[in-house]
Coordinates of C-alpha atoms in Angstrom, one line a residue:
X1490 CA -19.2 -11.4 -17.1
X1491 CA -17.0 -10.4 -20.0
X1492 CA -13.3 -11.2 -20.2
X1493 CA -12.5 -7.6 -19.3
X1494 CA -14.5 -7.7 -16.1
X1495 CA -13.1 -11.0 -15.1
X1496 CA -9.5 -9.9 -15.8
X1497 CA -10.0 -6.7 -13.7
X1498 CA -11.5 -8.7 -10.9
X1499 CA -8.5 -11.1 -10.9
X1500 CA -6.0 -8.3 -11.0
X1501 CA -7.9 -6.5 -8.2
X1502 CA -8.1 -9.5 -5.9
X1503 CA -4.5 -10.5 -6.3
X1504 CA -3.1 -7.0 -6.1
X1505 CA -5.1 -6.0 -3.0
X1506 CA -4.1 -9.2 -1.3
X1507 CA -0.4 -8.8 -2.2
X1508 CA -0.5 -5.2 -1.0
X1509 CA -1.6 -6.3 2.5
X1510 CA 1.9 -7.7 2.9
X1511 CA 3.9 -4.9 1.2
X1512 CA 3.3 -1.9 3.6
X1513 CA 3.9 -4.1 6.7
X1514 CA 7.2 -5.4 5.2
X1515 CA 8.4 -1.9 4.4
X1516 CA 7.4 -0.3 7.6
X1517 CA 8.3 -3.1 10.0
X1518 CA 11.7 -3.8 8.3
X1519 CA 12.9 -0.2 9.1
X1520 CA 11.5 -0.3 12.6
X1521 CA 13.2 -3.7 13.3
X1522 CA 16.5 -2.3 11.9
X1523 CA 16.0 0.6 14.3
X1524 CA 15.4 -1.8 17.2
X1525 CA 18.6 -3.6 16.4
X1526 CA 20.5 -0.4 16.1
X1527 CA 19.4 0.5 19.7
X1528 CA 20.6 -2.9 20.9
X1529 CA 24.0 -2.6 19.2
X1530 CA 24.5 1.0 20.5
X1531 CA 23.1 0.6 24.1
X1532 CA 23.6 -3.1 24.8
X1533 CA 20.1 -3.2 26.3
X1534 CA 18.7 -6.8 26.1
X1535 CA 15.2 -5.3 25.7
X1536 CA 16.0 -4.1 22.2
X1537 CA 17.5 -7.5 21.3
X1538 CA 14.3 -9.2 22.4
X1539 CA 12.2 -6.7 20.4
X1540 CA 14.4 -7.3 17.4
X1541 CA 14.0 -11.0 17.6
X1542 CA 10.2 -11.0 18.2
X1543 CA 9.2 -8.4 15.6
X1544 CA 11.8 -9.7 13.2
X1545 CA 10.2 -13.1 13.3
X1546 CA 6.8 -11.7 12.3
X1547 CA 8.5 -9.6 9.6
X1548 CA 10.0 -12.8 8.0
X1549 CA 6.6 -14.6 7.9
X1550 CA 5.0 -11.6 6.2
X1551 CA 7.9 -11.1 3.8
X1552 CA 7.8 -14.7 2.7
X1553 CA 4.1 -14.5 1.9
X1554 CA 4.7 -11.2 0.1
X1555 CA 7.3 -12.8 -2.2
X1556 CA 5.0 -15.7 -3.1
X1557 CA 2.1 -13.5 -3.9
X1558 CA 4.2 -10.8 -5.6
X1559 CA 5.6 -13.2 -8.2
X1560 CA 2.1 -13.7 -9.6
X1561 CA 1.7 -9.9 -10.2
X1562 CA 4.5 -9.9 -12.8
X1563 CA 3.0 -12.8 -14.7
X1564 CA -0.5 -11.3 -14.9
X1565 CA 0.7 -8.7 -17.5
X1566 CA 1.4 -11.5 -19.9
X1567 CA -1.6 -13.6 -18.8
X1568 CA -4.6 -11.3 -19.0
X1569 CA -3.1 -8.0 -20.2
X1570 CA -0.9 -9.0 -23.1
X1571 CA -2.2 -6.2 -25.3
X1572 CA -1.2 -3.7 -22.6
X1573 CA 2.2 -5.3 -22.3
X1574 CA 2.8 -5.0 -26.1
X1575 CA 1.7 -1.4 -26.1
X1576 CA 3.7 -0.1 -23.1
X1577 CA 6.5 -2.7 -22.8
X1578 CA 9.3 -0.5 -24.0
X1579 CA 8.7 2.0 -21.2
X1580 CA 6.8 0.1 -18.4
X1581 CA 9.3 -2.8 -18.5
X1582 CA 12.3 -0.8 -17.5
X1583 CA 11.4 0.1 -13.9
X1584 CA 10.0 -3.4 -13.4
X1585 CA 13.3 -4.9 -14.5
X1586 CA 15.2 -2.5 -12.2
X1587 CA 13.0 -3.6 -9.3
X1588 CA 13.7 -7.2 -10.0
X1589 CA 17.4 -7.1 -10.9
X1590 CA 18.5 -4.4 -8.3
X1591 CA 16.1 -4.0 -5.4
X1592 CA 14.8 -7.5 -5.0
X1593 CA 18.1 -9.2 -5.3
X1594 CA 19.6 -6.8 -2.7
X1595 CA 16.6 -7.5 -0.4
X1596 CA 17.0 -11.3 -0.8
X1597 CA 20.8 -11.3 -0.3
X1598 CA 21.0 -9.1 2.8
X1599 CA 17.9 -10.7 4.3
X1600 CA 19.6 -14.1 4.0
X1601 CA 22.7 -12.7 5.6
X1602 CA 20.6 -11.2 8.4
X1603 CA 18.7 -14.5 9.0
X1604 CA 21.7 -16.7 9.2
X1605 CA 24.3 -14.2 10.4
X1606 CA 23.2 -13.9 14.0
X1607 CA 26.0 -16.1 15.4
X1608 CA 28.4 -15.7 12.4
X1609 CA 28.7 -12.0 11.7
X1610 CA 30.1 -9.2 13.9
X1611 CA 27.3 -7.1 15.4
X1612 CA 27.8 -4.0 13.3
X1613 CA 28.1 -6.0 10.0
X1614 CA 25.0 -7.9 10.9
X1615 CA 23.2 -4.6 11.7
X1616 CA 24.3 -3.3 8.3
X1617 CA 22.6 -6.2 6.7
X1618 CA 19.4 -5.3 8.4
X1619 CA 19.6 -1.8 7.1
X1620 CA 20.5 -2.9 3.6
X1621 CA 17.5 -5.1 3.5
X1622 CA 15.1 -2.5 4.9
X1623 CA 16.3 0.2 2.5
X1624 CA 16.1 -2.2 -0.4
X1625 CA 12.4 -2.6 0.3
X1626 CA 12.0 1.1 -0.1
X1627 CA 14.0 1.0 -3.3
X1628 CA 11.8 -1.8 -4.5
X1629 CA 8.7 0.3 -3.7
X1630 CA 10.2 3.2 -5.6
X1631 CA 10.7 1.3 -8.9
X1632 CA 7.2 -0.2 -8.7
X1633 CA 5.7 3.2 -8.0
X1634 CA 7.7 4.7 -10.9
X1635 CA 6.1 2.1 -13.2
X1636 CA 2.6 2.7 -11.8
X1637 CA 3.0 6.5 -11.9
X1638 CA 3.9 6.3 -15.6
X1639 CA 0.5 4.7 -16.1
X1640 CA -1.1 7.6 -14.2
X1641 CA 1.0 10.3 -15.9
X1642 CA 3.1 9.1 -18.9
X1643 CA 6.4 11.1 -19.4
X1644 CA 9.7 10.4 -20.9
X1645 CA 8.3 8.8 -24.0
X1646 CA 7.4 9.5 -27.6
X1647 CA 4.8 7.8 -29.9
X1648 CA 6.5 5.8 -32.6
X1649 CA 4.9 3.2 -34.9
X1650 CA 1.7 3.1 -32.8
X1651 CA 3.2 2.7 -29.4
X1652 CA 5.2 4.6 -26.7
X1653 CA 9.0 4.4 -26.9
X1654 CA 11.1 5.6 -24.0
X1655 CA 13.2 8.6 -24.5
X1656 CA 14.5 9.1 -20.9
X1657 CA 14.6 6.7 -18.1
X1658 CA 15.4 9.6 -15.8
X1659 CA 12.2 11.3 -16.7
X1660 CA 10.3 8.1 -15.9
X1661 CA 12.0 7.7 -12.5
X1662 CA 11.6 11.4 -11.6
X1663 CA 8.0 11.7 -12.7
X1664 CA 6.3 14.2 -10.5
X1665 CA 3.6 11.6 -9.8
X1666 CA 6.1 9.1 -8.6
X1667 CA 8.0 11.7 -6.4
X1668 CA 4.7 12.5 -4.7
X1669 CA 3.6 8.8 -4.4
X1670 CA 6.7 7.4 -2.8
X1671 CA 6.7 9.5 0.5
X1672 CA 2.9 9.0 0.7
X1673 CA 3.3 5.2 0.3
X1674 CA 6.2 4.9 2.7
X1675 CA 4.2 6.9 5.3
X1676 CA 1.3 4.6 4.8
X1677 CA 3.7 1.6 5.4
X1678 CA 4.8 3.1 8.7
X1679 CA 1.2 3.6 9.7
X1680 CA 0.5 -0.1 9.1
X1681 CA 3.6 -1.2 11.0
X1682 CA 2.8 1.2 13.8
X1683 CA -0.7 -0.2 14.3
X1684 CA 0.8 -3.7 14.2
X1685 CA 3.2 -2.9 17.0
X1686 CA 0.6 -1.1 19.2
X1687 CA -2.1 -3.8 18.8
X1688 CA 0.0 -6.8 19.6
X1689 CA 2.1 -5.1 22.3
X1690 CA -1.1 -3.8 24.1
X1691 CA -2.6 -7.3 24.0
X1692 CA 0.5 -8.8 25.6
X1693 CA 0.5 -6.0 28.3
X1694 CA -3.1 -6.7 29.1
X1695 CA -2.8 -10.5 29.0
X1696 CA 0.0 -10.5 31.6
X1697 CA -1.1 -7.5 33.6
X1698 CA -1.4 -9.5 36.9
X1699 CA 1.8 -11.5 36.5
X1700 CA 5.5 -10.7 36.7
X1701 CA 6.2 -10.5 33.0
X1702 CA 9.9 -10.5 32.0
X1703 CA 9.1 -8.9 28.7
X1704 CA 6.9 -6.1 29.9
X1705 CA 9.6 -3.5 29.0
X1706 CA 9.6 -5.0 25.4
X1707 CA 5.8 -4.4 25.1
X1708 CA 5.9 -0.9 26.7
X1709 CA 8.7 0.1 24.3
X1710 CA 6.8 -1.3 21.4
X1711 CA 3.7 0.6 22.3
X1712 CA 5.6 3.9 22.5
X1713 CA 7.5 3.2 19.3
X1714 CA 4.3 2.3 17.5
X1715 CA 2.2 5.1 18.8
X1716 CA 4.7 7.9 17.9
X1717 CA 5.5 6.3 14.6
X1718 CA 1.8 6.2 13.7
X1719 CA 1.2 9.8 14.7
X1720 CA 4.2 11.0 12.6
X1721 CA 3.2 8.8 9.7
X1722 CA -0.4 10.3 9.7
X1723 CA 1.0 13.8 9.7
X1724 CA 3.3 12.9 6.7
X1725 CA 0.3 11.3 5.0
X1726 CA -1.7 14.5 5.3
X1727 CA 1.1 16.7 3.9
X1728 CA 2.0 14.4 1.0
X1729 CA -1.7 13.7 0.3
X1730 CA -2.2 17.4 -0.1
X1731 CA 0.6 17.6 -2.6
X1732 CA -0.9 14.6 -4.5
X1733 CA -4.3 16.3 -4.6
X1734 CA -2.8 19.3 -6.3
X1735 CA -1.1 17.0 -8.9
X1736 CA -4.4 15.2 -9.4
X1737 CA -6.2 18.5 -10.1
X1738 CA -3.7 19.2 -12.9
X1739 CA -3.2 15.7 -14.3
X1740 CA -6.4 13.8 -13.7
X1741 CA -9.3 16.3 -13.2
X1742 CA -11.9 13.6 -13.7
X1743 CA -10.5 11.6 -10.8
X1744 CA -10.7 14.7 -8.5
X1745 CA -14.3 15.3 -9.6
X1746 CA -15.2 11.7 -9.0
X1747 CA -13.5 11.7 -5.5
X1748 CA -16.0 14.5 -4.6
X1749 CA -19.0 13.3 -6.7
X1750 CA -18.7 16.8 -8.1
X1751 CA -21.2 16.7 -10.9
X1752 CA -21.3 20.4 -11.7
X1753 CA -18.4 22.9 -12.0
X1754 CA -18.0 25.1 -8.9
X1755 CA -16.0 28.2 -8.1
X1756 CA -15.1 28.2 -5.4
X1757 CA -15.5 24.5 -4.9
X1758 CA -16.7 22.9 -1.6
X1759 CA -15.2 19.8 0.0
X1760 CA -17.8 17.1 0.7
X1761 CA -17.5 15.6 4.2
X1762 CA -20.2 13.0 3.6
X1763 CA -23.0 12.4 1.1
X1764 CA -26.5 11.1 1.7
X1765 CA -28.1 9.5 -1.3
X1766 CA -27.0 7.7 -4.4
X1767 CA -23.6 9.1 -5.4
X1768 CA -23.7 7.1 -8.5
X1769 CA -26.4 9.5 -9.8
X1770 CA -24.4 11.5 -12.3
X1771 CA -26.8 14.4 -12.1
X1772 CA -26.6 14.5 -8.3
X1773 CA -30.4 15.0 -8.1
X1774 CA -30.7 12.5 -5.2
X1775 CA -27.6 13.4 -3.3
X1776 CA -27.3 15.7 -0.4
X1777 CA -23.8 16.6 0.8
X1778 CA -22.4 18.2 3.9
X1779 CA -19.7 20.5 2.7
X1780 CA -16.8 22.7 3.9
X1781 CA -17.0 25.8 1.7
X1782 CA -14.1 26.5 -0.7
X1783 CA -11.9 23.8 0.8
X1784 CA -11.8 21.7 -2.4
X1785 CA -10.4 24.8 -4.2
X1786 CA -7.6 25.0 -1.6
X1787 CA -6.9 21.3 -1.9
X1788 CA -6.8 21.6 -5.7
X1789 CA -4.7 24.8 -6.1
X1790 CA -3.7 26.2 -2.7
X1791 CA -6.3 29.1 -2.7
X1792 CA -9.9 29.5 -1.9
X1793 CA -11.1 30.8 -5.3
X1794 CA -10.0 28.3 -7.9
X1795 CA -12.6 26.7 -10.2
X1796 CA -12.9 23.0 -10.1
X1797 CA -14.6 21.4 -13.1
X1798 CA -17.4 19.0 -12.6
X1799 CA -18.1 15.6 -14.2
X1800 CA -20.6 16.9 -16.7
X1801 CA -18.2 19.5 -18.2
X1802 CA -15.2 17.1 -18.1
X1803 CA -17.1 14.4 -20.0
X1804 CA -17.6 16.8 -22.9
X1805 CA -13.9 17.7 -22.9
X1806 CA -12.9 14.1 -22.8
X1807 CA -15.2 13.1 -25.6
X1808 CA -13.9 16.0 -27.8
X1809 CA -10.3 15.0 -27.2
X1810 CA -10.3 11.2 -27.0
X1811 CA -13.5 10.2 -28.9
X1812 CA -17.1 9.3 -28.1
X1813 CA -17.0 5.6 -29.0
X1814 CA -14.8 2.5 -28.6
X1815 CA -13.3 1.1 -31.8
X1816 CA -15.7 -1.3 -33.6
X1817 CA -13.4 -4.2 -32.8
X1818 CA -14.9 -7.7 -32.1
X1819 CA -12.0 -8.2 -29.6
X1820 CA -13.7 -5.6 -27.3
X1821 CA -16.8 -7.8 -26.9
X1822 CA -20.0 -6.0 -25.9
X1823 CA -18.1 -2.7 -25.8
X1824 CA -17.2 -2.7 -29.5
X1825 CA -18.6 0.4 -31.1
X1826 CA -20.3 1.5 -27.8
X1827 CA -20.0 4.9 -26.2
X1828 CA -17.1 5.4 -23.9
X1829 CA -18.1 6.1 -20.3
X1830 CA -15.5 8.5 -19.0
X1831 CA -16.9 8.6 -15.5
X1832 CA -15.3 6.3 -12.9
X1833 CA -17.4 4.4 -10.4
X1834 CA -18.5 7.2 -8.2
X1835 CA -19.4 5.1 -5.1
X1836 CA -16.0 3.5 -5.2
X1837 CA -14.1 6.8 -5.7
X1838 CA -16.2 8.9 -3.4
X1839 CA -16.3 6.5 -0.5
X1840 CA -12.9 5.0 -1.1
X1841 CA -11.3 8.4 -0.7
X1842 CA -13.2 8.9 2.6
X1843 CA -12.4 5.5 4.0
X1844 CA -8.7 6.1 3.3
X1845 CA -8.7 9.3 5.2
X1846 CA -11.1 8.3 8.0
X1847 CA -9.6 4.9 8.8
X1848 CA -6.1 6.3 8.6
X1849 CA -6.9 9.0 11.1
X1850 CA -8.7 6.6 13.4
X1851 CA -5.7 4.2 13.4
X1852 CA -3.4 7.0 14.5
X1853 CA -5.9 8.1 17.2
X1854 CA -6.0 4.5 18.6
X1855 CA -2.2 4.5 18.8
X1856 CA -2.1 7.7 20.8
X1857 CA -5.0 6.6 23.0
X1858 CA -3.0 3.4 23.8
X1859 CA 0.0 5.5 24.6
X1860 CA -2.0 7.6 27.0
X1861 CA -3.7 4.7 28.7
X1862 CA -0.4 3.0 29.4
X1863 CA 1.4 6.1 30.6
X1864 CA 3.3 5.9 33.9
X1865 CA 3.3 2.1 34.0
X1866 CA -0.5 1.8 33.8
X1867 CA -2.3 -1.2 32.2
X1868 CA -6.0 -0.8 31.8
X1869 CA -8.1 -3.6 33.3
X1870 CA -11.0 -3.3 30.8
X1871 CA -11.3 -6.0 28.1
X1872 CA -12.1 -3.2 25.6
X1873 CA -8.4 -2.1 25.8
X1874 CA -6.9 -5.1 24.0
X1875 CA -9.9 -5.5 21.7
X1876 CA -9.7 -1.9 20.6
X1877 CA -5.9 -2.1 20.1
X1878 CA -6.2 -5.4 18.1
X1879 CA -9.0 -4.0 16.0
X1880 CA -6.8 -0.9 15.3
X1881 CA -4.4 -3.1 13.5
X1882 CA -6.8 -3.5 10.6
X1883 CA -7.5 0.2 10.1
X1884 CA -4.3 1.3 8.3
X1885 CA -4.5 -1.9 6.2
X1886 CA -8.0 -0.9 5.1
X1887 CA -7.0 2.7 4.6
X1888 CA -4.0 1.7 2.4
X1889 CA -6.2 -0.7 0.3
X1890 CA -9.0 1.9 -0.1
X1891 CA -6.4 4.5 -1.2
X1892 CA -5.0 2.2 -3.9
X1893 CA -8.5 1.1 -5.1
X1894 CA -9.4 4.8 -5.4
X1895 CA -6.2 5.5 -7.3
X1896 CA -6.6 2.7 -9.8
X1897 CA -10.3 2.8 -10.3
X1898 CA -10.4 6.6 -10.4
X1899 CA -8.5 6.6 -13.7
X1900 CA -11.0 4.4 -15.5
X1901 CA -11.7 4.0 -18.4
X1902 CA -8.0 4.4 -19.0
X1903 CA -5.2 1.9 -18.1
X1904 CA -2.7 4.5 -19.3
X1905 CA -4.1 8.0 -18.5
X1906 CA -3.5 10.7 -21.1
X1907 CA -1.0 13.3 -19.9
X1908 CA -2.7 16.7 -20.5
X1909 CA 0.7 18.2 -21.5
X1910 CA 2.2 15.1 -22.9
X1911 CA 2.6 13.4 -26.3
X1912 CA -0.6 12.6 -28.2
X1913 CA -1.3 9.0 -28.6
X1914 CA 0.4 7.8 -25.3
X1915 CA -2.8 6.6 -23.6
X1916 CA -4.8 3.5 -23.6
X1917 CA -8.3 2.3 -22.8
X1918 CA -8.5 -0.5 -20.2
X1919 CA -10.9 -2.3 -22.6
X1920 CA -8.3 -2.5 -25.3
X1921 CA -5.5 -3.7 -23.0
X1922 CA -6.9 -7.1 -22.2
X1923 CA -5.7 -10.4 -23.8
X1924 CA -7.6 -12.3 -26.4
X1925 CA -8.9 -15.0 -24.1
X1926 CA -12.2 -16.8 -23.5
X1927 CA -14.2 -16.2 -20.3
X1928 CA -13.6 -19.9 -19.4
X1929 CA -9.9 -19.4 -19.4
X1930 CA -10.0 -16.3 -17.2
X1931 CA -12.5 -17.9 -14.9
X1932 CA -10.1 -20.8 -14.4
X1933 CA -7.2 -18.5 -13.5
X1934 CA -9.4 -16.3 -11.3
X1935 CA -10.8 -19.2 -9.3
X1936 CA -7.4 -20.9 -9.1
X1937 CA -5.5 -17.9 -7.9
X1938 CA -8.2 -16.8 -5.5
X1939 CA -8.3 -20.3 -3.9
X1940 CA -4.5 -20.4 -3.6
X1941 CA -4.4 -17.0 -2.1
X1942 CA -7.1 -18.0 0.4
X1943 CA -4.9 -20.9 1.5
X1944 CA -1.9 -18.6 1.8
X1945 CA -4.0 -16.2 3.9
X1946 CA -4.9 -19.0 6.3
X1947 CA -1.2 -20.0 6.5
X1948 CA 0.0 -16.5 7.3
X1949 CA -2.7 -15.9 9.9
X1950 CA -1.9 -19.2 11.5
X1951 CA 1.8 -18.5 11.7
X1952 CA 1.4 -14.9 12.8
X1953 CA -1.1 -15.9 15.6
X1954 CA 1.1 -18.7 16.7
X1955 CA 4.2 -16.6 17.1
X1956 CA 2.3 -13.7 18.6
X1957 CA 0.7 -15.9 21.2
X1958 CA 4.1 -17.5 22.0
X1959 CA 5.6 -14.1 22.7
X1960 CA 9.4 -13.4 22.7
X1961 CA 10.3 -16.8 24.1
X1962 CA 8.8 -18.6 21.2
X1963 CA 11.2 -17.0 18.7
X1964 CA 14.5 -17.1 20.7
X1965 CA 17.0 -19.9 20.3
X1966 CA 17.5 -22.1 23.3
X1967 CA 19.6 -20.4 26.0
X1968 CA 19.9 -17.3 23.9
X1969 CA 22.6 -14.9 24.9
X1970 CA 22.4 -11.6 22.9
X1971 CA 26.2 -11.0 23.3
X1972 CA 27.2 -14.5 22.2
X1973 CA 28.0 -14.5 18.5
X1974 CA 29.1 -18.2 18.5
X1975 CA 25.7 -19.9 18.7
X1976 CA 25.1 -23.3 17.1
X1977 CA 23.5 -24.1 13.8
X1978 CA 20.7 -25.8 15.7
X1979 CA 19.9 -22.6 17.5
X1980 CA 19.6 -20.8 14.2
X1981 CA 17.3 -23.4 12.8
X1982 CA 15.1 -23.0 15.9
X1983 CA 15.0 -19.2 15.6
X1984 CA 14.4 -19.0 11.9

């Protein structure tokens, strides 16, 4: 493989792995803050025990997210230094704001929350939980603002061969970012919801024939998770529709690739599923099952809009951005070769459907669990906990598929041209990679993948350990929720 391919694989592996932690941290941190709020307001020990148990799992996940997230920042200098030089004046600003503002707020108030159980007044301690959870949302916002600029560059002018920022406000209020943030947060809630439902259902079933002190904890967790998942999926559908209309305007090739729409249609049908090789750019071997005119509605809000196909868009892209890569030896085997403006159709087509299908299935499992446990019921079947636990994976897969579709759907660009923006503010992925040897990239790829595999084993071990232990495994000895004068030893035990 060439340096470009290896660098993309490395970034893809580390990013997808890191993003497994991100949505769970965002969604679970807000739900845990809500649990603690219920305890402070009502004084019900059930909510205290919920806060302790789910808070412990949150901390394990957050720690792994921090470790894997640090690598993400360094990769821009390792394998993508040409990209960093080109966009640094703009791209670096939201990344710096995320590190200097959001992450420090997260870390500070998380530390106060961890060590403040027996030292801070209840309401002050609760405020720390909310400050931490809201800071995770702010962190996501700044990261999404940076990513959205790559998808739709705004607030910049082209000076001396590279973009120069003219308005940080334009970057932070980019329409692409404003659409992405509620969609991403809803996806985070979907992940956290499935996490609650799966684990709580397993505990209910495991102790169905015993007098379980924490049965109210698990029932409340199932209800919270199921309703959160249902609302999250509804928000995902609404925000996803808005994103689709932006994609039609800003990245028409990505929309055509999502549908494997080879030829222009008016009105355009939405493909439910395809049979055949969707990588066939002529669609000669593909049979699709369609909903007539639905794609036109998703693109423009009516049932008559024309949606351009891949073949027509390729000609437009070639006319505007060129037909060949620069004849630069740094581009390796791509030097002087024709530019392929078509993203990987199997990845974009099926990634889009996996995102929707798995997200919907995850929400459905949550509602099914709510129905099966209604009125104090606990199903006897072994399929009940198995289905609930399997449901945990579905929103994770949906989130990852959505991001893979988003990033691979913009290829061959790393900075996608803005159709109404400044000429020159775009960049091919092939020209963004560092001047490295394949051996150097192989070394970092194998090293990081190995380290991440070890970290994955550690996280799974810790999560499984604390899940199996239940609430009692995370409480300090002789824990009294109303006692703010616990010992330091108790704190060390709990966290």
